[in-house]
């Protein structure tokens, strides 16, 4: 289900990257849904969006770099999970943790604290992992993967 949702999302994104293709769909939306007093602003926003959109070639490197960084972060978290006796296969782990990361983006808590842990506890419970191990792993990984770089960045910002 998640893979299908991701594929549909990517198809929609790739569809709207092309200005000519998206113009047809947005023309219908523009005529049917946009009130008359906002039509000029909508037209201006449409053109400025596509004017500022970088080419796919320029986005390839940042996309690849982001993918590598996320894989490294999740791999670090995998080894940390091993330290907390969470023994599930890597390919399951590398699927579960990004799902919890996406769930933590739901804006109901500060920084996703609590939602990420609840998602991890629920998803890891399928493998019989105790909630206390998952919670400990989640908090420690948050401190290591996010806290240490944040602290180093703060110290570095004071020196400038």
mmCIF file of C-alpha atoms in Angstrom:
data_model
loop_
_atom_site.group_PDB
_atom_site.id
_atom_site.type_symbol
_atom_site.label_atom_id
_atom_site.label_comp_id
_atom_site.label_asym_id
_atom_site.label_seq_id
_atom_site.Cartn_x
_atom_site.Cartn_y
_atom_site.Cartn_z
ATOM 1 C CA UNK A 1 0.000 0.000 0.000
ATOM 2 C CA UNK A 2 2.770 2.423 0.911
ATOM 3 C CA UNK A 3 4.734 1.652 -2.234
ATOM 4 C CA UNK A 4 1.605 2.210 -4.325
ATOM 5 C CA UNK A 5 0.941 5.551 -2.616
ATOM 6 C CA UNK A 6 4.548 6.595 -3.221
ATOM 7 C CA UNK A 7 4.338 5.613 -6.903
ATOM 8 C CA UNK A 8 1.086 7.558 -7.342
ATOM 9 C CA UNK A 9 2.640 10.579 -5.620
ATOM 10 C CA UNK A 10 5.694 10.434 -7.887
ATOM 11 C CA UNK A 11 3.526 10.142 -11.015
ATOM 12 C CA UNK A 12 1.527 13.203 -9.953
ATOM 13 C CA UNK A 13 4.715 15.159 -9.199
ATOM 14 C CA UNK A 14 6.293 14.197 -12.515
ATOM 15 C CA UNK A 15 3.061 15.093 -14.301
ATOM 16 C CA UNK A 16 2.965 18.579 -12.792
ATOM 17 C CA UNK A 17 6.652 19.254 -13.431
ATOM 18 C CA UNK A 18 5.843 19.643 -17.131
ATOM 19 C CA UNK A 19 4.237 23.059 -17.586
ATOM 20 C CA UNK A 20 2.322 22.078 -20.726
ATOM 21 C CA UNK A 21 0.776 18.966 -19.144
ATOM 22 C CA UNK A 22 -0.211 20.664 -15.932
ATOM 23 C CA UNK A 23 -1.614 23.693 -17.740
ATOM 24 C CA UNK A 24 -4.490 21.575 -19.095
ATOM 25 C CA UNK A 25 -5.542 20.323 -15.651
ATOM 26 C CA UNK A 26 -4.990 23.643 -13.953
ATOM 27 C CA UNK A 27 -6.967 25.457 -16.656
ATOM 28 C CA UNK A 28 -10.008 23.409 -15.661
ATOM 29 C CA UNK A 29 -9.408 24.111 -11.981
ATOM 30 C CA UNK A 30 -8.839 27.778 -12.783
ATOM 31 C CA UNK A 31 -12.126 28.122 -14.670
ATOM 32 C CA UNK A 32 -14.256 26.067 -12.287
ATOM 33 C CA UNK A 33 -12.900 26.742 -8.805
ATOM 34 C CA UNK A 34 -10.970 30.022 -8.676
ATOM 35 C CA UNK A 35 -13.141 33.062 -7.879
ATOM 36 C CA UNK A 36 -12.883 35.979 -10.320
ATOM 37 C CA UNK A 37 -11.105 38.284 -7.873
ATOM 38 C CA UNK A 38 -8.264 35.731 -7.433
ATOM 39 C CA UNK A 39 -7.769 34.777 -11.093
ATOM 40 C CA UNK A 40 -5.003 37.322 -11.728
ATOM 41 C CA UNK A 41 -3.101 36.225 -8.610
ATOM 42 C CA UNK A 42 -3.548 32.540 -9.515
ATOM 43 C CA UNK A 43 -2.222 33.136 -13.034
ATOM 44 C CA UNK A 44 0.779 35.042 -11.680
ATOM 45 C CA UNK A 45 1.499 32.327 -9.097
ATOM 46 C CA UNK A 46 1.316 29.605 -11.741
ATOM 47 C CA UNK A 47 3.847 31.318 -13.993
ATOM 48 C CA UNK A 48 6.199 32.307 -11.175
ATOM 49 C CA UNK A 49 6.147 28.726 -9.851
ATOM 50 C CA UNK A 50 7.315 27.291 -13.162
ATOM 51 C CA UNK A 51 9.793 30.112 -13.717
ATOM 52 C CA UNK A 52 11.523 29.339 -10.394
ATOM 53 C CA UNK A 53 11.367 25.533 -10.719
ATOM 54 C CA UNK A 54 14.851 24.060 -11.217
ATOM 55 C CA UNK A 55 15.395 21.496 -13.944
ATOM 56 C CA UNK A 56 15.340 17.777 -13.141
ATOM 57 C CA UNK A 57 19.043 17.612 -13.995
ATOM 58 C CA UNK A 58 19.822 20.174 -11.276
ATOM 59 C CA UNK A 59 17.663 18.284 -8.760
ATOM 60 C CA UNK A 60 19.267 14.877 -9.390
ATOM 61 C CA UNK A 61 22.354 15.477 -7.248
ATOM 62 C CA UNK A 62 20.515 16.870 -4.172
ATOM 63 C CA UNK A 63 17.964 14.051 -4.450
ATOM 64 C CA UNK A 64 20.703 11.408 -4.561
ATOM 65 C CA UNK A 65 22.582 13.043 -1.693
ATOM 66 C CA UNK A 66 19.408 13.218 0.414
ATOM 67 C CA UNK A 67 18.666 9.553 -0.280
ATOM 68 C CA UNK A 68 22.187 8.539 0.786
ATOM 69 C CA UNK A 69 21.991 10.603 3.992
ATOM 70 C CA UNK A 70 18.623 9.077 4.943
ATOM 71 C CA UNK A 71 19.924 5.549 4.305
ATOM 72 C CA UNK A 72 22.972 6.296 6.477
ATOM 73 C CA UNK A 73 20.769 7.693 9.263
ATOM 74 C CA UNK A 74 18.468 4.679 9.192
ATOM 75 C CA UNK A 75 21.453 2.322 9.096
ATOM 76 C CA UNK A 76 22.886 4.054 12.186
ATOM 77 C CA UNK A 77 19.533 3.625 13.858
ATOM 78 C CA UNK A 78 19.509 -0.062 12.828
ATOM 79 C CA UNK A 79 22.805 -0.684 14.638
ATOM 80 C CA UNK A 80 21.537 1.267 17.620
ATOM 81 C CA UNK A 81 18.445 -0.951 17.633
ATOM 82 C CA UNK A 82 20.738 -3.983 17.764
ATOM 83 C CA UNK A 83 22.263 -2.522 20.946
ATOM 84 C CA UNK A 84 18.760 -2.482 22.466
ATOM 85 C CA UNK A 85 18.221 -6.149 21.463
ATOM 86 C CA UNK A 86 15.822 -5.295 18.669
ATOM 87 C CA UNK A 87 16.583 -8.072 16.237
ATOM 88 C CA UNK A 88 14.607 -7.721 13.046
ATOM 89 C CA UNK A 89 15.926 -7.969 9.489
ATOM 90 C CA UNK A 90 17.448 -4.815 7.995
ATOM 91 C CA UNK A 91 14.970 -4.595 5.110
ATOM 92 C CA UNK A 92 12.028 -4.554 7.546
ATOM 93 C CA UNK A 93 13.756 -2.004 9.737
ATOM 94 C CA UNK A 94 14.581 0.235 6.780
ATOM 95 C CA UNK A 95 10.885 0.157 5.865
ATOM 96 C CA UNK A 96 9.428 0.692 9.350
ATOM 97 C CA UNK A 97 11.548 3.628 10.489
ATOM 98 C CA UNK A 98 10.811 5.910 7.495
ATOM 99 C CA UNK A 99 7.099 5.249 8.007
ATOM 100 C CA UNK A 100 7.421 6.436 11.594
ATOM 101 C CA UNK A 101 9.393 9.461 10.391
ATOM 102 C CA UNK A 102 6.572 10.401 8.034
ATOM 103 C CA UNK A 103 4.004 9.901 10.817
ATOM 104 C CA UNK A 104 6.065 12.168 13.081
ATOM 105 C CA UNK A 105 5.522 14.980 10.573
ATOM 106 C CA UNK A 106 1.835 15.126 11.510
ATOM 107 C CA UNK A 107 1.644 18.455 13.349
ATOM 108 C CA UNK A 108 0.063 17.347 16.617
ATOM 109 C CA UNK A 109 3.137 17.435 18.854
ATOM 110 C CA UNK A 110 6.301 19.500 19.035
ATOM 111 C CA UNK A 111 8.933 17.925 16.804
ATOM 112 C CA UNK A 112 6.885 14.773 16.358
ATOM 113 C CA UNK A 113 7.772 13.595 19.857
ATOM 114 C CA UNK A 114 5.372 10.887 20.871
ATOM 115 C CA UNK A 115 3.874 10.266 17.454
ATOM 116 C CA UNK A 116 7.112 8.758 16.176
ATOM 117 C CA UNK A 117 7.454 6.576 19.248
ATOM 118 C CA UNK A 118 3.817 5.440 19.099
ATOM 119 C CA UNK A 119 4.239 4.533 15.435
ATOM 120 C CA UNK A 120 7.470 2.648 16.130
ATOM 121 C CA UNK A 121 5.959 0.761 19.072
ATOM 122 C CA UNK A 122 2.961 -0.215 16.954
ATOM 123 C CA UNK A 123 5.005 -1.267 13.928
ATOM 124 C CA UNK A 124 7.657 -3.140 15.922
ATOM 125 C CA UNK A 125 5.013 -4.936 17.975
ATOM 126 C CA UNK A 126 4.303 -7.024 14.870
ATOM 127 C CA UNK A 127 7.754 -8.559 15.431
ATOM 128 C CA UNK A 128 7.228 -9.010 19.171
ATOM 129 C CA UNK A 129 9.630 -6.252 20.183
ATOM 130 C CA UNK A 130 8.917 -4.899 23.696
ATOM 131 C CA UNK A 131 7.669 -1.313 23.836
ATOM 132 C CA UNK A 132 10.349 -0.296 26.369
ATOM 133 C CA UNK A 133 13.120 -1.333 23.968
ATOM 134 C CA UNK A 134 11.534 0.575 21.090
ATOM 135 C CA UNK A 135 10.992 3.683 23.197
ATOM 136 C CA UNK A 136 14.569 3.616 24.493
ATOM 137 C CA UNK A 137 15.965 3.100 21.011
ATOM 138 C CA UNK A 138 13.849 5.923 19.617
ATOM 139 C CA UNK A 139 14.845 8.487 22.251
ATOM 140 C CA UNK A 140 18.547 7.594 22.117
ATOM 141 C CA UNK A 141 18.567 7.637 18.314
ATOM 142 C CA UNK A 142 16.886 11.045 18.361
ATOM 143 C CA UNK A 143 19.617 12.325 20.660
ATOM 144 C CA UNK A 144 22.437 10.808 18.626
ATOM 145 C CA UNK A 145 21.204 11.439 15.094
ATOM 146 C CA UNK A 146 19.623 14.862 15.691
ATOM 147 C CA UNK A 147 20.846 16.132 19.039
ATOM 148 C CA UNK A 148 24.598 15.886 18.586
ATOM 149 C CA UNK A 149 24.652 17.613 15.153
ATOM 150 C CA UNK A 150 22.326 20.303 16.521
ATOM 151 C CA UNK A 151 24.611 20.918 19.490
ATOM 152 C CA UNK A 152 27.692 21.035 17.261
ATOM 153 C CA UNK A 153 25.940 23.453 14.904
ATOM 154 C CA UNK A 154 24.954 25.677 17.819
ATOM 155 C CA UNK A 155 28.543 25.737 19.143
ATOM 156 C CA UNK A 156 29.842 26.484 15.661
ATOM 157 C CA UNK A 157 27.319 29.340 15.250
ATOM 158 C CA UNK A 158 28.603 30.972 18.435
ATOM 159 C CA UNK A 159 32.135 31.121 17.013
ATOM 160 C CA UNK A 160 31.109 33.115 13.933
#
